[in-house]
Short mmCIF file of C-alpha atoms in Angstrom, two decimals:
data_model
loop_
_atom_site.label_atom_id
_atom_site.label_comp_id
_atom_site.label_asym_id
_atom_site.label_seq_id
_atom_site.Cartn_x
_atom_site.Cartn_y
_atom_site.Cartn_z
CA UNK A 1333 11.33 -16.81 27.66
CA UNK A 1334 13.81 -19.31 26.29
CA UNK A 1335 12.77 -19.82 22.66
CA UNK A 1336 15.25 -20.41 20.11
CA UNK A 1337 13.10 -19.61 17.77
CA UNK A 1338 14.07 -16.86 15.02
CA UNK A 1339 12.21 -13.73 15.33
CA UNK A 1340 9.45 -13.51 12.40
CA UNK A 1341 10.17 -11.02 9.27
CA UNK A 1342 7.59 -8.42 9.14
CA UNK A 1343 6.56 -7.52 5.55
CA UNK A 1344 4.62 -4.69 4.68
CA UNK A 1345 2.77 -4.85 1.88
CA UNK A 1346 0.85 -2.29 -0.11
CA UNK A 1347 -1.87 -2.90 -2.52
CA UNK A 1348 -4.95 -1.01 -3.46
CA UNK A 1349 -7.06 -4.08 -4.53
CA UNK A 1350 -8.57 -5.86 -1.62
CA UNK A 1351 -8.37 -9.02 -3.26
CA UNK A 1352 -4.81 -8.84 -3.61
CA UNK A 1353 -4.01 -7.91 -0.69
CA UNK A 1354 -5.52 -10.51 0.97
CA UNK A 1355 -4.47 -12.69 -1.53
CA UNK A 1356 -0.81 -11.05 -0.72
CA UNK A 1357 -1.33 -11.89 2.59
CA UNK A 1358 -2.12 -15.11 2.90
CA UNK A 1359 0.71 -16.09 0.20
CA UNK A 1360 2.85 -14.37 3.17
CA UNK A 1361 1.55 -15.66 5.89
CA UNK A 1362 1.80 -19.54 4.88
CA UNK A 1363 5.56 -18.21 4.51
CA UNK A 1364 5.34 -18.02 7.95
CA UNK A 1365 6.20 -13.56 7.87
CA UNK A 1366 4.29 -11.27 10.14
CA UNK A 1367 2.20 -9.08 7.56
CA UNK A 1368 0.65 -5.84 7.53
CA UNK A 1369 -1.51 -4.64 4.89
CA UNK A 1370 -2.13 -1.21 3.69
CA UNK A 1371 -4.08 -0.17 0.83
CA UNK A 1372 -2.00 3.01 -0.06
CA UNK A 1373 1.41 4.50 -0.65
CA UNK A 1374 1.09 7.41 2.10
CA UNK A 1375 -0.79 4.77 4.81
CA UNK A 1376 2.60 3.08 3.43
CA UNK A 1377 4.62 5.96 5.06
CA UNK A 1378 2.42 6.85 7.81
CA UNK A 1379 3.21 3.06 8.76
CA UNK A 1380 6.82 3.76 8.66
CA UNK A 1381 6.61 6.71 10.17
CA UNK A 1382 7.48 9.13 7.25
CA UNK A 1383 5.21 11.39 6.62
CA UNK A 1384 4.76 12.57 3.41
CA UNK A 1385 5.16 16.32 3.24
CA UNK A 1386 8.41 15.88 4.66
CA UNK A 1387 11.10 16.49 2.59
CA UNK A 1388 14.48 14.41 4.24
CA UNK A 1389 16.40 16.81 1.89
CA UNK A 1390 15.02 19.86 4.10
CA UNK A 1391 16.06 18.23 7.19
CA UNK A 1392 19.95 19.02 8.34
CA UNK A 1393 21.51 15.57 8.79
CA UNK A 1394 21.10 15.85 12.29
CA UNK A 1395 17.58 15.91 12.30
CA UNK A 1396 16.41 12.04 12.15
CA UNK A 1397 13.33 10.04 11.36
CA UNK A 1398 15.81 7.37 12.66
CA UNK A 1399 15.47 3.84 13.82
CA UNK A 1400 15.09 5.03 17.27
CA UNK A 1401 11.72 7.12 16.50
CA UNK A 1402 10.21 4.33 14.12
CA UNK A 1403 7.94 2.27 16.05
CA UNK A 1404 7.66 -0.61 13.57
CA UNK A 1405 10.23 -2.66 12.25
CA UNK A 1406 9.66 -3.65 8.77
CA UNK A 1407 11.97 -6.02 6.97
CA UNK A 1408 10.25 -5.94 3.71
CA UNK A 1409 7.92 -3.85 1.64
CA UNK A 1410 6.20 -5.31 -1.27
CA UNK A 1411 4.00 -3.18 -3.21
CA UNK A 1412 1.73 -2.74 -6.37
CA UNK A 1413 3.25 -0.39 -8.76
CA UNK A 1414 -0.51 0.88 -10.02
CA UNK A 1415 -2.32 2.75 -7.80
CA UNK A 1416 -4.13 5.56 -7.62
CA UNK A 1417 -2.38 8.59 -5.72
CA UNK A 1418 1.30 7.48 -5.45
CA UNK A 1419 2.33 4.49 -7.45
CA UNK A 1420 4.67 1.65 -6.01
CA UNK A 1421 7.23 3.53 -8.30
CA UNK A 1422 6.72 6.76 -6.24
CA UNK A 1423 6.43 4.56 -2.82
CA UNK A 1424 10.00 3.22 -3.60
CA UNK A 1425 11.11 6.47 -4.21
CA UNK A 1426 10.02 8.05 -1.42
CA UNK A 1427 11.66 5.07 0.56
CA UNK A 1428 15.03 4.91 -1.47
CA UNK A 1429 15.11 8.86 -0.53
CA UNK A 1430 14.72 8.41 3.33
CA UNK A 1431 17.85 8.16 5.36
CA UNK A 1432 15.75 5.35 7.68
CA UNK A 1433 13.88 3.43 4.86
CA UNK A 1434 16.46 3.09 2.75
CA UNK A 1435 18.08 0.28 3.26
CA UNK A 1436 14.44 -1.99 3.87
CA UNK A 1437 14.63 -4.10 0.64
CA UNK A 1438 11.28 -3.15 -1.72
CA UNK A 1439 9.66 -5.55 -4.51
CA UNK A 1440 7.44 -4.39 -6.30
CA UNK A 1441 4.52 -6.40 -8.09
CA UNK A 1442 2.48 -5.42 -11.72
CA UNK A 1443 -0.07 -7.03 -13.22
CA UNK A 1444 1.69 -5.85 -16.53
CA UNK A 1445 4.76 -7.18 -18.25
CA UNK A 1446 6.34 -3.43 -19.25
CA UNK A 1447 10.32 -4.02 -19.52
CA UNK A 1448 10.71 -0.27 -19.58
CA UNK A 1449 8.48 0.11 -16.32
CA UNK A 1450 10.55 -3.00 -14.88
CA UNK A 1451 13.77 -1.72 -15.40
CA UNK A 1452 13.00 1.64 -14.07
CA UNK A 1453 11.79 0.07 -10.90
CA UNK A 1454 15.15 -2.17 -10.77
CA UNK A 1455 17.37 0.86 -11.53
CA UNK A 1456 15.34 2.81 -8.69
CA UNK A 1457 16.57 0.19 -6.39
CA UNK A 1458 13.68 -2.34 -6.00
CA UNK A 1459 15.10 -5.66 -5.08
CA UNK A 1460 12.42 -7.78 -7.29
CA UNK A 1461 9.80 -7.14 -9.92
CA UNK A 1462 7.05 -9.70 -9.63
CA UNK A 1463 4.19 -10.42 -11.85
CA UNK A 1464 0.51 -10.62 -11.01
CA UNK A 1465 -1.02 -12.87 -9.96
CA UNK A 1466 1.91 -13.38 -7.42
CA UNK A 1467 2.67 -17.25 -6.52
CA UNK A 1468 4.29 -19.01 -3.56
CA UNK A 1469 7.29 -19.60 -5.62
CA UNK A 1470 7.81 -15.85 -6.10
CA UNK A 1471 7.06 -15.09 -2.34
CA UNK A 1472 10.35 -18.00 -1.78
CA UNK A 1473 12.47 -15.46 -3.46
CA UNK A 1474 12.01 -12.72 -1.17
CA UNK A 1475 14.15 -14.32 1.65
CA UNK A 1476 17.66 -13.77 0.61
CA UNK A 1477 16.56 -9.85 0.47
CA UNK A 1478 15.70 -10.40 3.45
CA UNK A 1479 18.50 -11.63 5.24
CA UNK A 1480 20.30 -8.76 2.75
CA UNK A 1481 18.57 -5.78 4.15
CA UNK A 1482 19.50 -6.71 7.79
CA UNK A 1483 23.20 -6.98 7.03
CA UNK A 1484 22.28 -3.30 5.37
CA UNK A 1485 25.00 -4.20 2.84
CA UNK A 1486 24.97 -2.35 -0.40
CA UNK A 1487 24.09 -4.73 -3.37
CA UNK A 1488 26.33 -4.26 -6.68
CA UNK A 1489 24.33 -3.21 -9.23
CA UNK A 1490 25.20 -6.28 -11.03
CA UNK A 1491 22.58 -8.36 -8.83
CA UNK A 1492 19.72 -6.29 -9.75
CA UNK A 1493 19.97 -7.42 -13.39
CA UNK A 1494 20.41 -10.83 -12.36
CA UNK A 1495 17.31 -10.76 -10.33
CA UNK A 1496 15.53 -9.15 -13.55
CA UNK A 1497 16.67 -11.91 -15.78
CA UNK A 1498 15.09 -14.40 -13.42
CA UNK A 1499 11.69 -12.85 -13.35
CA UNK A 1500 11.76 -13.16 -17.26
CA UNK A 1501 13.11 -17.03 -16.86
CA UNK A 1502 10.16 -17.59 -14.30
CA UNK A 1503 7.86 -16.02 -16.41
CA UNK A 1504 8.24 -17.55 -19.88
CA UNK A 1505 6.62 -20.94 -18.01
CA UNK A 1506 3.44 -18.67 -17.33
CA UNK A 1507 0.55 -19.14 -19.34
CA UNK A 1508 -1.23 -16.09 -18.77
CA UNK A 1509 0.44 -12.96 -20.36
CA UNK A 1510 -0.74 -11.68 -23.68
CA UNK A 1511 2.24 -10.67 -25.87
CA UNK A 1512 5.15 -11.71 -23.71
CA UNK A 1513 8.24 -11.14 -25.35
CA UNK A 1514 10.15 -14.27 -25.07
CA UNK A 1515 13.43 -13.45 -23.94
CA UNK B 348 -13.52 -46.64 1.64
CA UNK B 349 -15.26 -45.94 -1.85
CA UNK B 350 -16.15 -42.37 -2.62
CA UNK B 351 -19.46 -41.48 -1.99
CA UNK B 352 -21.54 -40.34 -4.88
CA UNK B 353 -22.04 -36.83 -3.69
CA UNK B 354 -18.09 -36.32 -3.50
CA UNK B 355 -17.74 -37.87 -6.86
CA UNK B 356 -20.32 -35.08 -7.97
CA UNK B 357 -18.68 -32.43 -5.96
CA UNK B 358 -15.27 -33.34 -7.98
CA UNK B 359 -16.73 -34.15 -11.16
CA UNK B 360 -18.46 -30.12 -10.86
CA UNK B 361 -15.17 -28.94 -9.64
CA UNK B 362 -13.35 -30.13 -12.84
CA UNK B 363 -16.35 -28.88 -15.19
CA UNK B 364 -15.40 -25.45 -13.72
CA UNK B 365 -11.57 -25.90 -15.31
CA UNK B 366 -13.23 -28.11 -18.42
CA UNK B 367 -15.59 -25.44 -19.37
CA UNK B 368 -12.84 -23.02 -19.02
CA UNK B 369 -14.27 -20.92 -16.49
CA UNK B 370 -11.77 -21.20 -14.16
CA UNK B 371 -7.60 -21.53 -14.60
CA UNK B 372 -4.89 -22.74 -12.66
CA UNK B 373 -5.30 -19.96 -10.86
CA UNK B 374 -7.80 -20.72 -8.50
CA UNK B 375 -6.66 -24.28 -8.06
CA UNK B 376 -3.14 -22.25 -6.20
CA UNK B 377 -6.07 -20.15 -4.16
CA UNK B 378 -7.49 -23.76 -2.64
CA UNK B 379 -3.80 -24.99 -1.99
CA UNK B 380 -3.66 -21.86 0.02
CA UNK B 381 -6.53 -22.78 1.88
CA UNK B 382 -5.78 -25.26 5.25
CA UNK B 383 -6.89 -25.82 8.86
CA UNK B 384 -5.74 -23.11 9.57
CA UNK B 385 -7.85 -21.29 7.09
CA UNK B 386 -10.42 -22.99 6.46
CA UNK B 387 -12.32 -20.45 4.63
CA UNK B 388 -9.76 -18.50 2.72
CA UNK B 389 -11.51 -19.74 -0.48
CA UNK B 390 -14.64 -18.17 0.22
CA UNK B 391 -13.11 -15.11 1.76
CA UNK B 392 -11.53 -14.82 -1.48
CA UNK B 393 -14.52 -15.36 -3.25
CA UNK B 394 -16.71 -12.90 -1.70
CA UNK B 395 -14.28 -10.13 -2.06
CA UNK B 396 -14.48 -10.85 -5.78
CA UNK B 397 -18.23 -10.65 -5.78
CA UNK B 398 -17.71 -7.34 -3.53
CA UNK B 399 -14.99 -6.01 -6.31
CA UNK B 400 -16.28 -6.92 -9.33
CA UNK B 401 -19.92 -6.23 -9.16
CA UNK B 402 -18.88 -2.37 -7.98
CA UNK B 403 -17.19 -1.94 -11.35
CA UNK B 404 -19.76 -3.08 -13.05
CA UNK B 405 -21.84 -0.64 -11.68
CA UNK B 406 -19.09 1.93 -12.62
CA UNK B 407 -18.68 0.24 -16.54
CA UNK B 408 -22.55 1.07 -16.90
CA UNK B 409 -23.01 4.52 -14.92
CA UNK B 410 -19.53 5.30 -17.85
CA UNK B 411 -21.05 3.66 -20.98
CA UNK B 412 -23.92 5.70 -20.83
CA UNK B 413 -22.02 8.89 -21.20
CA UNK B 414 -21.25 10.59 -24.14
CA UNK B 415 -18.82 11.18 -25.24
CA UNK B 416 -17.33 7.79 -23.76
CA UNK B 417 -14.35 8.63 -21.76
CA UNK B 418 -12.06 5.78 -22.66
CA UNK B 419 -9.44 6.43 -20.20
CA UNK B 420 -11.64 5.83 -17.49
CA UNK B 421 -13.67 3.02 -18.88
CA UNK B 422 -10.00 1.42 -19.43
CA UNK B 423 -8.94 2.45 -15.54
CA UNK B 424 -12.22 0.45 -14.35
CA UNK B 425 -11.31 -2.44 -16.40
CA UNK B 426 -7.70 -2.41 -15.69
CA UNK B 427 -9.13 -2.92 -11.95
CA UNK B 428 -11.39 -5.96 -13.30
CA UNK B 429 -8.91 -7.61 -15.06
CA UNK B 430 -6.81 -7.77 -11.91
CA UNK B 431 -9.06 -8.71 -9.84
CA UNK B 432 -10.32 -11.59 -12.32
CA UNK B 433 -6.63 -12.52 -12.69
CA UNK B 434 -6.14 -12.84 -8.93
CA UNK B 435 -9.05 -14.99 -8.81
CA UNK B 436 -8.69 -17.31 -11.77
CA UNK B 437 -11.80 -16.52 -13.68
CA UNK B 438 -10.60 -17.09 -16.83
CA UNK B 439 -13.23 -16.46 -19.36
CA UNK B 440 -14.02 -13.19 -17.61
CA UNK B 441 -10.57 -12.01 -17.78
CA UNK B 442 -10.55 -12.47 -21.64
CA UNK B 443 -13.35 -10.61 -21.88
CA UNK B 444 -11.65 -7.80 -19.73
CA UNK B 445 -8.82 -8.35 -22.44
CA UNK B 446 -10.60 -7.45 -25.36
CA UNK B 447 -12.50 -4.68 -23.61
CA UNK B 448 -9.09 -3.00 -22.89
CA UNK B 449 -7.94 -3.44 -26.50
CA UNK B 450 -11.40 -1.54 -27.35
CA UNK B 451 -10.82 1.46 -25.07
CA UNK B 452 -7.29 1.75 -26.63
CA UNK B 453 -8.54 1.91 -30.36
CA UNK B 454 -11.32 4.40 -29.11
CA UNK B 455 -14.20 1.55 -30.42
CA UNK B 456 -17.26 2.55 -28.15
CA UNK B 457 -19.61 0.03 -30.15
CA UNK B 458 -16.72 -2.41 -29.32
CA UNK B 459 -16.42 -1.79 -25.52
CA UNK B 460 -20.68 -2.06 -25.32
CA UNK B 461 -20.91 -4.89 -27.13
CA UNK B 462 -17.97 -6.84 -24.94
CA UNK B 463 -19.21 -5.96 -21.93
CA UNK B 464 -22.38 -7.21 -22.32
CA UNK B 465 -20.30 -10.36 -23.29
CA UNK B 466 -18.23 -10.16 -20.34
CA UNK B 467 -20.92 -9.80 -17.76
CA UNK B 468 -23.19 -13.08 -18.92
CA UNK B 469 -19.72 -14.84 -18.82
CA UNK B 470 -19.67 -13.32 -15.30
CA UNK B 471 -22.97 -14.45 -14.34
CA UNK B 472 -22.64 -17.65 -15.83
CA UNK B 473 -19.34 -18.10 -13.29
CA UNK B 474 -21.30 -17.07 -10.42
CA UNK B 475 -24.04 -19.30 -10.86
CA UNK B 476 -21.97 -22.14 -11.57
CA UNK B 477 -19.73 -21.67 -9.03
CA UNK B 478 -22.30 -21.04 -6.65
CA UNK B 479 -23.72 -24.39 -7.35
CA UNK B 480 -20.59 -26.16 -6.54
CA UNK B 481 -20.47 -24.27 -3.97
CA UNK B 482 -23.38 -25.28 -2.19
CA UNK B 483 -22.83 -28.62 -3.40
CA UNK B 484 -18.98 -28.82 -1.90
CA UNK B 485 -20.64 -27.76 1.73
CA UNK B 486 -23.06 -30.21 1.65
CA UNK B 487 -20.99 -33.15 0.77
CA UNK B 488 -19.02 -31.98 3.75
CA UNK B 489 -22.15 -31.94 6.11
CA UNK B 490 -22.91 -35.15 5.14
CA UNK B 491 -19.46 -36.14 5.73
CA UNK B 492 -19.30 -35.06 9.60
CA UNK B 493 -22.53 -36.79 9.65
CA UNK B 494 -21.94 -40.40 8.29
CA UNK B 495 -19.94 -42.46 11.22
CA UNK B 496 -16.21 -43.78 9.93
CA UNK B 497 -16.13 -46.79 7.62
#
């Protein structure tokens, strides 16, 4: 076929609340990205075809859960960070860990305003740190990871705090958090 | 072309919901979401909330009548509810959640029972009312497809 057209982003995103994630979705979808939804941390890796009692530091280098064996392409993987089982913090481990995930940019989303939990998730290597309940403006931000994580360029750690700072700048206009610092 | 009364109504109800503050800004970024294309992403939404919230209450009761009261878990249930009620834009509810939290930390049983009695006639009082608009909203639009252009 001769369409010009650029080939959607798929996003995978993982929530354990039904209401988000269709909520998730939809906020997605009007952002015109192909979405899957999974309601767990290991469906999370099933999907991307790591299972989860692999260990990639048992495997010789050789041995690969490569590109060439995964059967989806994910661009993006957004995910709570409280769930029950493995957390989005253990997700983006687990993904940050894998010699084929690791370079898929992961944001993770909290319905709690915990600088200590935000900065671990940062320093862990999540690209953004939204706050429930996620908005269309937030979902805008994801592109530039996007476009990041296909170049599979390292970022400078210097661009993670950045992106921190701006969740706290978006925030302070939100009217719903009890006991937000102000910055 | 002049509004008909039933629209008027259907708005007027619609901003009683905000007004009363049943309802935050919240829910008003859930209908922007909504389009042709999904026509009935409100409801969707809706229903799901129903489906959520009404489970945990089930779990808040089977919890409050143990003893002792486990307040980790009673917490864990309303951690759930408060999201959910966040997602949504039920704002009265989610305060309730709020103060129900702040009970399970500082280990105040009497506390939790009393607010969530609290919480769930705010809940029922956002059902019905948005039930009623509801009902209201699809018959101003049956009426609508109905009436030939002015």
């Amino acid at each position: 076929m001769g369409m010009a057209a650029e080939a959607q982003y798929h996003v995978l995103a993982v929530d354990d609340s039904l209401l988000d994630r269709k909520l998730i979705e939809r906020l997605l979808k009007t952002s015109s990205y192909h979405v899957t939804a999974v309601d767990s941390g290991s469906k999370a890796l099933e999907f991307l075809g790591l299972l989860e009692d692999e260990h990639n530091d048992a495997l010789a280098p050789s041995v690969s859960l490569n590109d060439h064996h995964q059967d989806v392409d994910v661009n993006l993987i957004i995910t709570d960070y409280c769930m029950p089982g493995m957390t989005g913090y253990d997700l983006l481990r687990k993904i940050k860990e894998s010699k084929s995930l690791k370079d898929i940019p992961v944001v993770i989303m909290s319905s709690e305003n915990i600088p200590s939990r935000i900065n671990r998730c940062l320093e862990e290597g999540a690209e953004e740190f939204f706050l429930k309940p996620v908005q269309l403006s937030d979902v805008n931000k994801l592109k530039p990871h996007l476009l990041k994580g296909r170049d599979k360029e390292s970022e400078p750690s210097i661009n993670k705090r950045k992106g921190m700072e701006e969740c706290h700048s978006h925030d302070i206009t939100r009217t719903n958090y009890d006991g937000l610092e102000v910055v | 072309m002049e509004r008909s009364p039933l629209l008027r109504q259907v708005a007027h109800q619609r901003q009683t919901l905000f007004d009363e503050g049943l309802l935050d800004e919240q829910f008003v970024r859930l209908e922007e979401l909504q389009d042709r294309t999904n026509p009935n992403f409100v409801e969707e939404i809706v229903t799901t909330y129903y489906q959520d919230t009404s489970r945990l209450i089930l779990n808040i009761e089977q919890e409050l009548e143990r003893r002792p009261l486990d307040f980790g878990r009673l917490d864990g249930y309303m951690y759930q509810f408060n999201g959910s009620s966040t997602s949504f834009g039920a704002k009265k509810v989610k305060a309730e959640c709020s103060l129900f939290r702040e009970y399970c930390r500082a280990g105040n049983g009497e506390g939790c029972m009393r607010t969530f009695q609290q919480l769930k006639r705010e809940y029922a009082t956002l059902k019905r009312k948005l039930e009623a608009y509801f009902q209201l909203a699809r018959q101003a639009r049956l009426t609508q497809t109905a009436s030939p252009p002015g």
